[in-house]
Amino acid sequence: MGHASLKQPSSGALRSGPQSSRAFIGAHSGSRFSEPAEPVGAQRRRGRGTVTNRSGRFENETRVEIDDGWNSLEEMPQFETVVGIEKPKAIITRNQSPDISFDRSINPYRGCEHGCVYCFARPTHAFMGLSPGLDFESKLFVKQDAAQLLECELSAENYRPRTIAIGTNTDPYQPIERSYRIMRSILEVLARTNHPVGIVTKSALVTRDIDILAEMAKKGLVKVALSITTLDPHLARVMEPRAPRPERRLDTIRQLTEAGIPVGVMTAPIIPAINDSEIETILTRAHAMGAREAGYVLLRLPLELKDLFTEWLQANFPDKLKHVLSLVRTTRGGNTYDSTWGERMTGSGPYAWMIGRRFEVAAERLGFTRERLKLRTDLFVPPAPPGGQLNLFAFETSALSAAPDTRKQKAAAA
């Protein structure tokens, strides 16, 4: 599991500073995370997605900010981004889920500053003793040794290459990547070893690495998917406050396509009565920019995310709250979430069926490919193991699989 060097309480009122001692913290032992949480002031959470910082599901106490009569809550500082160092023992995460197309992934960061209110990765912050709410988007962890760990794992004698997915949990190109450059260091290792990678991101920062991605694309080693949830800039601002504007994401598809990099679009998540009307428009615009694969995911609300999303609806779309949640329940067997394999991504029931058919009809009409692009694994050249020597047989095997068969060519010519 490794360890992290940042460990702070989940309540914003416990931040260090002269004002924090002037507010009372109400603690209720044994509280459940489904109980109401007090909204954090709009100015303190400006530029953030969620409206509360409710405690995680593993906490024995729920901490609530209470004004002590001296207007102390108004003096509390804003939620600023704090970055800690996480030191995992391994960087490649394995899974055996039967309903996803990859069996391994990498997450360069824990937490995500984009602040997407619907992010299903939010509950993972509870493992750090932090809130899946505002903590998830303001208290981040960087896996500083990711490239070195990756090189070590790829050099293992029993390692067999398959596409590594990056961006399936938190965005590898979130704002702090500009300074930490963890994703770029990972790409440098993958490019050097000819290892295939699939990337999902909302960020235009991916264009910074076109120099690496374009060379990998020539070998059939990479594809990128841009996540676009809406084309409405106002909705994007309140739903995913620190992610690039929708138009920038569309332009990113264009830039990657022009560089020869295979690009897809993810209309995810589709939120009933919020952005479901935009499915066809998003696909049309993305295809015009060069995207040739498309996918979607219906809104998922596991664990603490159910309450965080409900609070966000109450703050931003109070008139739609009951209608949205009612439609969500029709897709999850009467609940707000169903983790059943094969249904958790697309839901079930009439509404979910209708969404699926609309997506399929639009994708087929526009000419999106049905078959997913398969990346090459036969070019893989393992790096030298730490303190060891390169495996010469691996080089020979890779070279033979990549080189044309001259004997067959000569026979054909004869």
mmCIF file of C-alpha atoms in Angstrom:
data_model
loop_
_atom_site.group_PDB
_atom_site.id
_atom_site.type_symbol
_atom_site.label_atom_id
_atom_site.label_comp_id
_atom_site.label_asym_id
_atom_site.label_seq_id
_atom_site.Cartn_x
_atom_site.Cartn_y
_atom_site.Cartn_z
ATOM 1 C CA MET A 1 0.000 0.000 0.000
ATOM 2 C CA GLY A 2 2.874 2.412 0.685
ATOM 3 C CA HIS A 3 2.376 5.574 2.683
ATOM 4 C CA ALA A 4 1.678 9.267 2.251
ATOM 5 C CA SER A 5 3.215 12.211 3.999
ATOM 6 C CA LEU A 6 0.036 14.326 4.144
ATOM 7 C CA LYS A 7 -2.501 13.465 6.807
ATOM 8 C CA GLN A 8 -4.995 16.116 7.863
ATOM 9 C CA PRO A 9 -8.467 16.069 9.417
ATOM 10 C CA SER A 10 -11.317 16.253 6.966
ATOM 11 C CA SER A 11 -12.970 19.387 8.300
ATOM 12 C CA GLY A 12 -11.857 22.714 6.883
ATOM 13 C CA ALA A 13 -12.298 24.250 10.370
ATOM 14 C CA LEU A 14 -9.316 22.265 11.598
ATOM 15 C CA ARG A 15 -6.861 24.043 9.296
ATOM 16 C CA SER A 16 -3.944 25.665 11.024
ATOM 17 C CA GLY A 17 -4.292 29.438 11.452
ATOM 18 C CA PRO A 18 -5.366 32.044 13.943
ATOM 19 C CA GLN A 19 -9.038 31.913 12.966
ATOM 20 C CA SER A 20 -9.563 28.173 13.300
ATOM 21 C CA SER A 21 -9.533 28.247 17.098
ATOM 22 C CA ARG A 22 -12.461 30.673 17.133
ATOM 23 C CA ALA A 23 -15.004 28.252 15.657
ATOM 24 C CA PHE A 24 -16.559 25.335 17.499
ATOM 25 C CA ILE A 25 -16.471 21.876 15.971
ATOM 26 C CA GLY A 26 -19.462 19.709 16.740
ATOM 27 C CA ALA A 27 -18.506 16.022 16.855
ATOM 28 C CA HIS A 28 -21.083 13.239 16.856
ATOM 29 C CA SER A 29 -19.692 9.788 17.576
ATOM 30 C CA GLY A 30 -20.875 6.995 15.354
ATOM 31 C CA SER A 31 -22.509 9.329 12.829
ATOM 32 C CA ARG A 32 -23.256 7.979 9.371
ATOM 33 C CA PHE A 33 -22.159 9.829 6.258
ATOM 34 C CA SER A 34 -25.770 9.981 4.981
ATOM 35 C CA GLU A 35 -26.726 12.531 7.647
ATOM 36 C CA PRO A 36 -27.075 16.172 6.511
ATOM 37 C CA ALA A 37 -23.847 18.150 6.273
ATOM 38 C CA GLU A 38 -23.535 21.891 6.728
ATOM 39 C CA PRO A 39 -22.705 23.673 3.449
ATOM 40 C CA VAL A 40 -19.382 25.487 3.361
ATOM 41 C CA GLY A 41 -19.620 29.216 2.591
ATOM 42 C CA ALA A 42 -19.605 30.078 -1.105
ATOM 43 C CA GLN A 43 -16.517 32.297 -0.834
ATOM 44 C CA ARG A 44 -14.495 29.643 1.010
ATOM 45 C CA ARG A 45 -15.232 27.023 -1.630
ATOM 46 C CA ARG A 46 -15.040 29.326 -4.635
ATOM 47 C CA GLY A 47 -13.791 27.432 -7.686
ATOM 48 C CA ARG A 48 -14.608 24.059 -6.116
ATOM 49 C CA GLY A 49 -17.174 21.448 -7.108
ATOM 50 C CA THR A 50 -18.846 20.092 -3.982
ATOM 51 C CA VAL A 51 -20.562 22.252 -1.390
ATOM 52 C CA THR A 52 -19.610 20.338 1.780
ATOM 53 C CA ASN A 53 -16.642 18.602 3.326
ATOM 54 C CA ARG A 54 -18.522 15.760 4.980
ATOM 55 C CA SER A 55 -16.494 13.152 6.829
ATOM 56 C CA GLY A 56 -15.591 9.876 5.128
ATOM 57 C CA ARG A 57 -17.335 6.590 5.817
ATOM 58 C CA PHE A 58 -14.523 5.227 7.981
ATOM 59 C CA GLU A 59 -14.564 8.097 10.491
ATOM 60 C CA ASN A 60 -16.033 7.543 13.952
ATOM 61 C CA GLU A 61 -17.025 11.190 14.249
ATOM 62 C CA THR A 62 -18.709 13.718 12.004
ATOM 63 C CA ARG A 63 -17.215 17.192 12.361
ATOM 64 C CA VAL A 64 -19.501 20.137 11.744
ATOM 65 C CA GLU A 65 -18.530 23.802 11.592
ATOM 66 C CA ILE A 66 -20.676 25.896 13.945
ATOM 67 C CA ASP A 67 -20.543 29.669 14.265
ATOM 68 C CA ASP A 68 -19.629 30.582 17.855
ATOM 69 C CA GLY A 69 -21.472 33.896 17.681
ATOM 70 C CA TRP A 70 -18.417 35.936 16.688
ATOM 71 C CA ASN A 71 -18.884 35.498 12.928
ATOM 72 C CA SER A 72 -15.796 33.304 12.965
ATOM 73 C CA LEU A 73 -16.932 31.155 10.033
ATOM 74 C CA GLU A 74 -16.840 34.217 7.794
ATOM 75 C CA GLU A 75 -13.153 34.628 8.665
ATOM 76 C CA MET A 76 -12.181 31.069 7.816
ATOM 77 C CA PRO A 77 -9.652 30.825 4.948
ATOM 78 C CA GLN A 78 -10.519 29.480 1.489
ATOM 79 C CA PHE A 79 -9.850 25.874 0.597
ATOM 80 C CA GLU A 80 -6.431 26.128 -0.971
ATOM 81 C CA THR A 81 -4.762 23.292 -2.839
ATOM 82 C CA VAL A 82 -2.323 21.353 -0.648
ATOM 83 C CA VAL A 83 -0.096 18.687 -2.196
ATOM 84 C CA GLY A 84 1.428 15.788 -0.270
ATOM 85 C CA ILE A 85 3.797 13.030 -1.349
ATOM 86 C CA GLU A 86 2.555 9.455 -1.585
ATOM 87 C CA LYS A 87 5.087 6.630 -1.725
ATOM 88 C CA PRO A 88 3.373 3.473 -2.971
ATOM 89 C CA LYS A 89 5.245 0.194 -3.250
ATOM 90 C CA ALA A 90 3.892 -0.389 -6.778
ATOM 91 C CA ILE A 91 2.451 1.908 -9.429
ATOM 92 C CA ILE A 92 0.511 -0.499 -11.679
ATOM 93 C CA THR A 93 -2.930 -1.363 -10.297
ATOM 94 C CA ARG A 94 -4.453 -4.668 -11.436
ATOM 95 C CA ASN A 95 -8.138 -5.488 -11.748
ATOM 96 C CA GLN A 96 -10.206 -8.493 -12.797
ATOM 97 C CA SER A 97 -13.456 -6.658 -13.512
ATOM 98 C CA PRO A 98 -15.298 -8.433 -16.347
ATOM 99 C CA ASP A 99 -17.051 -5.287 -17.614
ATOM 100 C CA ILE A 100 -14.059 -3.065 -18.416
ATOM 101 C CA SER A 101 -11.616 -3.406 -21.284
ATOM 102 C CA PHE A 102 -8.311 -3.216 -19.369
ATOM 103 C CA ASP A 103 -6.721 -5.244 -16.611
ATOM 104 C CA ARG A 104 -4.138 -2.719 -15.414
ATOM 105 C CA SER A 105 -3.977 1.013 -14.826
ATOM 106 C CA ILE A 106 -1.842 3.802 -13.373
ATOM 107 C CA ASN A 107 -2.982 6.776 -11.311
ATOM 108 C CA PRO A 108 -0.189 9.377 -11.039
ATOM 109 C CA TYR A 109 -2.204 11.392 -8.499
ATOM 110 C CA ARG A 110 -4.660 10.784 -5.677
ATOM 111 C CA GLY A 111 -7.453 13.348 -5.602
ATOM 112 C CA CYS A 112 -8.213 15.702 -8.478
ATOM 113 C CA GLU A 113 -8.232 19.490 -8.615
ATOM 114 C CA HIS A 114 -10.699 19.551 -11.515
ATOM 115 C CA GLY A 115 -13.368 19.201 -8.822
ATOM 116 C CA CYS A 116 -15.932 17.333 -10.943
ATOM 117 C CA VAL A 117 -18.884 16.893 -8.613
ATOM 118 C CA TYR A 118 -19.882 13.548 -10.162
ATOM 119 C CA CYS A 119 -16.441 11.894 -9.961
ATOM 120 C CA PHE A 120 -16.829 8.276 -8.836
ATOM 121 C CA ALA A 121 -13.240 8.319 -7.509
ATOM 122 C CA ARG A 122 -14.192 10.678 -4.669
ATOM 123 C CA PRO A 123 -14.920 7.888 -2.133
ATOM 124 C CA THR A 124 -11.286 6.715 -2.400
ATOM 125 C CA HIS A 125 -10.185 9.765 -0.399
ATOM 126 C CA ALA A 126 -11.842 8.224 2.659
ATOM 127 C CA PHE A 127 -9.003 5.667 2.724
ATOM 128 C CA MET A 128 -6.684 8.555 3.615
ATOM 129 C CA GLY A 129 -8.890 9.714 6.487
ATOM 130 C CA LEU A 130 -9.989 12.675 4.361
ATOM 131 C CA SER A 131 -13.309 13.867 3.022
ATOM 132 C CA PRO A 132 -14.510 12.760 -0.425
ATOM 133 C CA GLY A 133 -15.942 16.297 -0.642
ATOM 134 C CA LEU A 134 -13.791 19.416 -0.698
ATOM 135 C CA ASP A 135 -10.725 17.514 0.569
ATOM 136 C CA PHE A 136 -10.759 15.358 -2.572
ATOM 137 C CA GLU A 137 -10.246 18.401 -4.792
ATOM 138 C CA SER A 138 -7.979 20.434 -2.482
ATOM 139 C CA LYS A 139 -5.794 17.913 -0.607
ATOM 140 C CA LEU A 140 -3.947 16.063 -3.320
ATOM 141 C CA PHE A 141 -1.214 13.433 -3.346
ATOM 142 C CA VAL A 142 1.489 13.071 -5.962
ATOM 143 C CA LYS A 143 3.234 9.754 -6.611
ATOM 144 C CA GLN A 144 6.639 11.256 -7.153
ATOM 145 C CA ASP A 145 8.470 7.986 -7.852
ATOM 146 C CA ALA A 146 5.916 6.734 -10.393
ATOM 147 C CA ALA A 147 8.338 6.540 -13.339
ATOM 148 C CA GLN A 148 10.992 4.657 -11.376
ATOM 149 C CA LEU A 149 8.409 2.225 -9.996
ATOM 150 C CA LEU A 150 7.007 1.662 -13.477
ATOM 151 C CA GLU A 151 10.428 0.927 -14.925
ATOM 152 C CA CYS A 152 11.065 -1.559 -12.137
ATOM 153 C CA GLU A 153 7.745 -3.350 -12.669
ATOM 154 C CA LEU A 154 8.155 -3.515 -16.440
ATOM 155 C CA SER A 155 11.583 -5.099 -15.998
ATOM 156 C CA ALA A 156 10.186 -8.035 -14.007
ATOM 157 C CA GLU A 157 10.982 -11.340 -15.676
ATOM 158 C CA ASN A 158 7.351 -12.509 -15.619
ATOM 159 C CA TYR A 159 5.835 -9.241 -16.885
ATOM 160 C CA ARG A 160 3.630 -9.571 -19.969
ATOM 161 C CA PRO A 161 2.616 -6.348 -21.746
ATOM 162 C CA ARG A 162 -1.000 -5.318 -22.190
ATOM 163 C CA THR A 163 -2.450 -1.855 -22.594
ATOM 164 C CA ILE A 164 -2.090 0.277 -19.468
ATOM 165 C CA ALA A 165 -5.021 2.634 -18.859
ATOM 166 C CA ILE A 166 -4.254 6.053 -17.374
ATOM 167 C CA GLY A 167 -6.942 8.526 -16.330
ATOM 168 C CA THR A 168 -9.642 6.032 -15.406
ATOM 169 C CA ASN A 169 -9.692 7.196 -11.770
ATOM 170 C CA THR A 170 -8.262 10.711 -11.474
ATOM 171 C CA ASP A 171 -7.112 12.927 -14.335
ATOM 172 C CA PRO A 172 -3.381 12.556 -15.092
ATOM 173 C CA TYR A 173 -3.363 16.028 -16.671
ATOM 174 C CA GLN A 174 -5.012 17.907 -13.820
ATOM 175 C CA PRO A 175 -3.528 21.373 -13.050
ATOM 176 C CA ILE A 176 -0.699 20.221 -10.754
ATOM 177 C CA GLU A 177 0.748 18.126 -13.607
ATOM 178 C CA ARG A 178 2.110 21.368 -15.076
ATOM 179 C CA SER A 179 4.668 21.581 -12.282
ATOM 180 C CA TYR A 180 5.095 17.953 -11.177
ATOM 181 C CA ARG A 181 5.218 16.398 -14.685
ATOM 182 C CA ILE A 182 4.572 12.882 -13.356
ATOM 183 C CA MET A 183 2.488 11.908 -16.386
ATOM 184 C CA ARG A 184 5.191 12.992 -18.797
ATOM 185 C CA SER A 185 7.815 10.965 -16.939
ATOM 186 C CA ILE A 186 5.531 7.909 -17.162
ATOM 187 C CA LEU A 187 5.061 8.436 -20.909
ATOM 188 C CA GLU A 188 8.825 8.657 -21.367
ATOM 189 C CA VAL A 189 9.211 5.197 -19.816
ATOM 190 C CA LEU A 190 6.366 3.731 -21.887
ATOM 191 C CA ALA A 191 7.745 5.246 -25.103
ATOM 192 C CA ARG A 192 11.240 3.977 -24.396
ATOM 193 C CA THR A 193 9.969 0.430 -23.816
ATOM 194 C CA ASN A 194 7.368 0.455 -26.625
ATOM 195 C CA HIS A 195 4.566 -0.249 -24.169
ATOM 196 C CA PRO A 196 0.929 0.456 -25.206
ATOM 197 C CA VAL A 197 -1.129 3.003 -23.249
ATOM 198 C CA GLY A 198 -4.677 4.344 -23.366
ATOM 199 C CA ILE A 199 -5.309 7.792 -21.872
ATOM 200 C CA VAL A 200 -8.535 9.448 -20.692
ATOM 201 C CA THR A 201 -8.476 13.149 -19.796
ATOM 202 C CA LYS A 202 -10.470 16.368 -19.761
ATOM 203 C CA SER A 203 -7.396 18.542 -20.043
ATOM 204 C CA ALA A 204 -5.870 20.415 -22.959
ATOM 205 C CA LEU A 205 -2.528 19.902 -21.200
ATOM 206 C CA VAL A 206 -2.271 16.564 -23.003
ATOM 207 C CA THR A 207 -1.173 18.531 -26.085
ATOM 208 C CA ARG A 208 2.073 19.362 -24.266
ATOM 209 C CA ASP A 209 3.097 15.738 -24.772
ATOM 210 C CA ILE A 210 2.269 15.517 -28.476
ATOM 211 C CA ASP A 211 5.971 15.043 -29.202
ATOM 212 C CA ILE A 212 5.935 11.735 -27.301
ATOM 213 C CA LEU A 213 2.393 10.660 -28.206
ATOM 214 C CA ALA A 214 2.845 11.229 -31.942
ATOM 215 C CA GLU A 215 5.918 8.966 -32.068
ATOM 216 C CA MET A 216 4.096 6.282 -30.087
ATOM 217 C CA ALA A 217 1.084 6.588 -32.397
ATOM 218 C CA LYS A 218 3.260 5.812 -35.429
ATOM 219 C CA LYS A 219 3.972 2.436 -33.808
ATOM 220 C CA GLY A 220 0.371 1.770 -32.796
ATOM 221 C CA LEU A 221 1.104 2.211 -29.093
ATOM 222 C CA VAL A 222 -1.303 4.930 -27.925
ATOM 223 C CA LYS A 223 -4.798 6.319 -28.113
ATOM 224 C CA VAL A 224 -6.396 9.212 -26.226
ATOM 225 C CA ALA A 225 -10.003 9.845 -25.200
ATOM 226 C CA LEU A 226 -11.282 13.308 -24.282
ATOM 227 C CA SER A 227 -14.081 13.411 -21.732
ATOM 228 C CA ILE A 228 -16.764 15.937 -22.677
ATOM 229 C CA THR A 229 -19.859 16.073 -20.481
ATOM 230 C CA THR A 230 -21.487 19.253 -21.790
ATOM 231 C CA LEU A 231 -21.030 22.048 -24.319
ATOM 232 C CA ASP A 232 -22.748 24.552 -22.009
ATOM 233 C CA PRO A 233 -19.964 26.672 -20.420
ATOM 234 C CA HIS A 234 -22.147 27.648 -17.449
ATOM 235 C CA LEU A 235 -23.039 24.045 -16.631
ATOM 236 C CA ALA A 236 -19.399 23.011 -17.069
ATOM 237 C CA ARG A 237 -18.304 25.732 -14.655
ATOM 238 C CA VAL A 238 -20.559 24.569 -11.821
ATOM 239 C CA MET A 239 -20.194 20.833 -12.550
ATOM 240 C CA GLU A 240 -16.438 20.605 -13.212
ATOM 241 C CA PRO A 241 -15.105 24.020 -12.110
ATOM 242 C CA ARG A 242 -11.376 23.631 -12.753
ATOM 243 C CA ALA A 243 -11.494 21.536 -15.909
ATOM 244 C CA PRO A 244 -10.831 23.214 -19.280
ATOM 245 C CA ARG A 245 -13.792 24.727 -21.125
ATOM 246 C CA PRO A 246 -15.689 22.400 -23.484
ATOM 247 C CA GLU A 247 -14.469 24.310 -26.555
ATOM 248 C CA ARG A 248 -10.852 23.803 -25.496
ATOM 249 C CA ARG A 249 -11.439 20.073 -25.200
ATOM 250 C CA LEU A 250 -12.900 19.977 -28.689
ATOM 251 C CA ASP A 251 -9.883 21.866 -29.994
ATOM 252 C CA THR A 252 -7.647 19.384 -28.180
ATOM 253 C CA ILE A 253 -9.273 16.579 -30.179
ATOM 254 C CA ARG A 254 -8.435 18.501 -33.344
ATOM 255 C CA GLN A 255 -4.796 19.052 -32.361
ATOM 256 C CA LEU A 256 -4.244 15.414 -31.425
ATOM 257 C CA THR A 257 -5.909 14.203 -34.624
ATOM 258 C CA GLU A 258 -3.764 16.482 -36.778
ATOM 259 C CA ALA A 259 -0.691 15.048 -35.039
ATOM 260 C CA GLY A 260 -1.739 11.533 -36.113
ATOM 261 C CA ILE A 261 -2.831 10.382 -32.651
ATOM 262 C CA PRO A 262 -6.008 8.217 -32.522
ATOM 263 C CA VAL A 263 -8.654 10.097 -30.516
ATOM 264 C CA GLY A 264 -11.994 9.166 -29.016
ATOM 265 C CA VAL A 265 -14.652 10.998 -27.015
ATOM 266 C CA MET A 266 -16.270 9.984 -23.735
ATOM 267 C CA THR A 267 -19.692 11.486 -23.048
ATOM 268 C CA ALA A 268 -19.409 10.633 -19.400
ATOM 269 C CA PRO A 269 -21.234 10.766 -17.209
ATOM 270 C CA ILE A 270 -24.669 11.206 -18.681
ATOM 271 C CA ILE A 271 -26.775 12.795 -15.934
ATOM 272 C CA PRO A 272 -30.555 12.481 -16.263
ATOM 273 C CA ALA A 273 -32.304 15.832 -16.836
ATOM 274 C CA ILE A 274 -28.981 17.701 -16.588
ATOM 275 C CA ASN A 275 -26.899 16.915 -19.681
ATOM 276 C CA ASP A 276 -28.724 13.993 -21.327
ATOM 277 C CA SER A 277 -30.141 16.294 -24.012
ATOM 278 C CA GLU A 278 -26.620 16.950 -25.346
ATOM 279 C CA ILE A 279 -25.604 13.418 -26.350
ATOM 280 C CA GLU A 280 -26.071 13.861 -30.102
ATOM 281 C CA THR A 281 -24.583 17.370 -30.152
ATOM 282 C CA ILE A 282 -21.434 16.344 -28.289
ATOM 283 C CA LEU A 283 -20.888 13.366 -30.577
ATOM 284 C CA THR A 284 -21.441 15.507 -33.674
ATOM 285 C CA ARG A 285 -18.952 18.188 -32.602
ATOM 286 C CA ALA A 286 -16.355 15.654 -31.456
ATOM 287 C CA HIS A 287 -16.575 13.682 -34.715
ATOM 288 C CA ALA A 288 -16.151 16.884 -36.720
ATOM 289 C CA MET A 289 -12.922 17.540 -34.816
ATOM 290 C CA GLY A 290 -11.524 14.086 -35.592
ATOM 291 C CA ALA A 291 -12.702 11.711 -32.849
ATOM 292 C CA ARG A 292 -13.385 8.229 -34.256
ATOM 293 C CA GLU A 293 -14.236 6.207 -31.135
ATOM 294 C CA ALA A 294 -16.967 7.067 -28.648
ATOM 295 C CA GLY A 295 -18.225 5.788 -25.330
ATOM 296 C CA TYR A 296 -20.553 6.786 -22.522
ATOM 297 C CA VAL A 297 -21.165 6.052 -18.856
ATOM 298 C CA LEU A 298 -24.400 6.688 -16.995
ATOM 299 C CA LEU A 299 -24.091 8.645 -13.737
ATOM 300 C CA ARG A 300 -22.705 6.508 -10.912
ATOM 301 C CA LEU A 301 -23.266 7.480 -7.255
ATOM 302 C CA PRO A 302 -21.368 5.028 -5.014
ATOM 303 C CA LEU A 303 -20.958 5.532 -1.248
ATOM 304 C CA GLU A 304 -20.449 9.173 -0.159
ATOM 305 C CA LEU A 305 -20.950 10.445 -3.699
ATOM 306 C CA LYS A 306 -24.727 10.034 -3.403
ATOM 307 C CA ASP A 307 -24.949 12.677 -0.681
ATOM 308 C CA LEU A 308 -22.327 14.974 -2.220
ATOM 309 C CA PHE A 309 -24.190 14.978 -5.537
ATOM 310 C CA THR A 310 -27.556 15.531 -3.840
ATOM 311 C CA GLU A 311 -26.150 18.548 -1.981
ATOM 312 C CA TRP A 312 -24.785 19.927 -5.254
ATOM 313 C CA LEU A 313 -28.195 19.555 -6.901
ATOM 314 C CA GLN A 314 -29.841 21.315 -3.977
ATOM 315 C CA ALA A 315 -27.415 24.229 -4.283
ATOM 316 C CA ASN A 316 -27.448 24.575 -8.090
ATOM 317 C CA PHE A 317 -30.629 22.956 -9.438
ATOM 318 C CA PRO A 318 -33.109 22.792 -6.535
ATOM 319 C CA ASP A 319 -36.078 22.698 -8.926
ATOM 320 C CA LYS A 320 -34.665 19.578 -10.636
ATOM 321 C CA LEU A 321 -33.448 17.699 -7.552
ATOM 322 C CA LYS A 322 -36.377 15.300 -7.101
ATOM 323 C CA HIS A 323 -36.760 14.693 -10.823
ATOM 324 C CA VAL A 324 -33.061 13.910 -11.353
ATOM 325 C CA LEU A 325 -32.869 11.501 -8.423
ATOM 326 C CA SER A 326 -36.128 9.839 -9.488
ATOM 327 C CA LEU A 327 -34.714 9.162 -12.945
ATOM 328 C CA VAL A 328 -31.447 7.902 -11.439
ATOM 329 C CA ARG A 329 -33.397 5.393 -9.334
ATOM 330 C CA THR A 330 -35.228 4.080 -12.389
ATOM 331 C CA THR A 331 -31.833 3.130 -13.850
ATOM 332 C CA ARG A 332 -30.561 1.454 -10.667
ATOM 333 C CA GLY A 333 -33.388 -0.852 -9.648
ATOM 334 C CA GLY A 334 -34.969 1.677 -7.293
ATOM 335 C CA ASN A 335 -31.680 2.657 -5.640
ATOM 336 C CA THR A 336 -29.290 5.504 -6.388
ATOM 337 C CA TYR A 337 -26.540 3.038 -7.300
ATOM 338 C CA ASP A 338 -26.125 -0.582 -8.323
ATOM 339 C CA SER A 339 -22.614 -2.028 -8.553
ATOM 340 C CA THR A 340 -23.658 -5.125 -10.510
ATOM 341 C CA TRP A 341 -21.056 -5.969 -13.146
ATOM 342 C CA GLY A 342 -22.338 -5.350 -16.624
ATOM 343 C CA GLU A 343 -24.910 -2.804 -15.410
ATOM 344 C CA ARG A 344 -22.969 -0.339 -13.264
ATOM 345 C CA MET A 345 -21.734 1.630 -16.298
ATOM 346 C CA THR A 346 -24.956 1.782 -18.317
ATOM 347 C CA GLY A 347 -27.748 1.096 -15.825
ATOM 348 C CA SER A 348 -30.969 -0.811 -16.493
ATOM 349 C CA GLY A 349 -34.631 -0.071 -17.081
ATOM 350 C CA PRO A 350 -36.487 1.941 -19.751
ATOM 351 C CA TYR A 351 -34.664 5.253 -19.278
ATOM 352 C CA ALA A 352 -31.219 3.620 -19.363
ATOM 353 C CA TRP A 353 -32.273 1.639 -22.470
ATOM 354 C CA MET A 354 -33.378 4.857 -24.178
ATOM 355 C CA ILE A 355 -30.046 6.558 -23.421
ATOM 356 C CA GLY A 356 -28.146 3.583 -24.821
ATOM 357 C CA ARG A 357 -30.175 3.502 -28.035
ATOM 358 C CA ARG A 358 -29.823 7.266 -28.577
ATOM 359 C CA PHE A 359 -26.076 6.974 -28.176
ATOM 360 C CA GLU A 360 -25.791 3.981 -30.519
ATOM 361 C CA VAL A 361 -27.956 5.545 -33.249
ATOM 362 C CA ALA A 362 -26.037 8.841 -33.147
ATOM 363 C CA ALA A 363 -22.638 7.119 -33.133
ATOM 364 C CA GLU A 364 -23.580 4.899 -36.094
ATOM 365 C CA ARG A 365 -25.062 7.789 -38.074
ATOM 366 C CA LEU A 366 -21.915 9.886 -37.593
ATOM 367 C CA GLY A 367 -19.566 7.051 -38.529
ATOM 368 C CA PHE A 368 -17.871 6.262 -35.229
ATOM 369 C CA THR A 369 -16.100 2.924 -35.412
ATOM 370 C CA ARG A 370 -17.693 -0.020 -33.632
ATOM 371 C CA GLU A 371 -14.426 -1.872 -33.141
ATOM 372 C CA ARG A 372 -12.009 -0.499 -30.543
ATOM 373 C CA LEU A 373 -8.511 0.202 -31.806
ATOM 374 C CA LYS A 374 -6.209 -2.536 -30.550
ATOM 375 C CA LEU A 375 -2.769 -1.336 -29.574
ATOM 376 C CA ARG A 376 0.367 -3.355 -30.280
ATOM 377 C CA THR A 377 2.144 -5.346 -27.588
ATOM 378 C CA ASP A 378 4.666 -7.175 -29.785
ATOM 379 C CA LEU A 379 7.128 -4.251 -29.835
ATOM 380 C CA PHE A 380 7.666 -4.240 -26.075
ATOM 381 C CA VAL A 381 11.298 -4.116 -24.944
ATOM 382 C CA PRO A 382 11.658 -4.484 -21.175
ATOM 383 C CA PRO A 383 13.971 -2.049 -19.428
ATOM 384 C CA ALA A 384 17.062 -3.275 -17.630
ATOM 385 C CA PRO A 385 16.179 -4.497 -14.137
ATOM 386 C CA PRO A 386 17.580 -2.399 -11.271
ATOM 387 C CA GLY A 387 21.208 -3.397 -10.822
ATOM 388 C CA GLY A 388 20.906 -6.058 -13.493
ATOM 389 C CA GLN A 389 21.465 -6.654 -17.190
ATOM 390 C CA LEU A 390 19.122 -6.426 -20.146
ATOM 391 C CA ASN A 391 17.418 -9.590 -21.348
ATOM 392 C CA LEU A 392 18.974 -10.135 -24.784
ATOM 393 C CA PHE A 393 16.308 -12.691 -25.740
ATOM 394 C CA ALA A 394 13.608 -10.040 -25.177
ATOM 395 C CA PHE A 395 15.363 -7.759 -27.644
ATOM 396 C CA GLU A 396 15.651 -10.549 -30.200
ATOM 397 C CA THR A 397 11.992 -11.520 -29.854
ATOM 398 C CA SER A 398 10.841 -7.924 -30.169
ATOM 399 C CA ALA A 399 13.048 -7.283 -33.176
ATOM 400 C CA LEU A 400 11.868 -10.426 -34.957
ATOM 401 C CA SER A 401 8.185 -9.629 -34.391
ATOM 402 C CA ALA A 402 8.606 -6.060 -35.632
ATOM 403 C CA ALA A 403 10.750 -6.866 -38.703
ATOM 404 C CA PRO A 404 9.211 -7.961 -42.022
ATOM 405 C CA ASP A 405 9.731 -11.562 -43.123
ATOM 406 C CA THR A 406 12.213 -11.120 -46.007
ATOM 407 C CA ARG A 407 11.940 -14.767 -47.014
ATOM 408 C CA LYS A 408 8.236 -14.404 -47.769
ATOM 409 C CA GLN A 409 8.913 -11.189 -49.660
ATOM 410 C CA LYS A 410 11.550 -12.866 -51.823
ATOM 411 C CA ALA A 411 9.257 -15.805 -52.531
ATOM 412 C CA ALA A 412 6.445 -13.472 -53.525
ATOM 413 C CA ALA A 413 8.799 -11.549 -55.819
ATOM 414 C CA ALA A 414 9.943 -14.786 -57.492
#
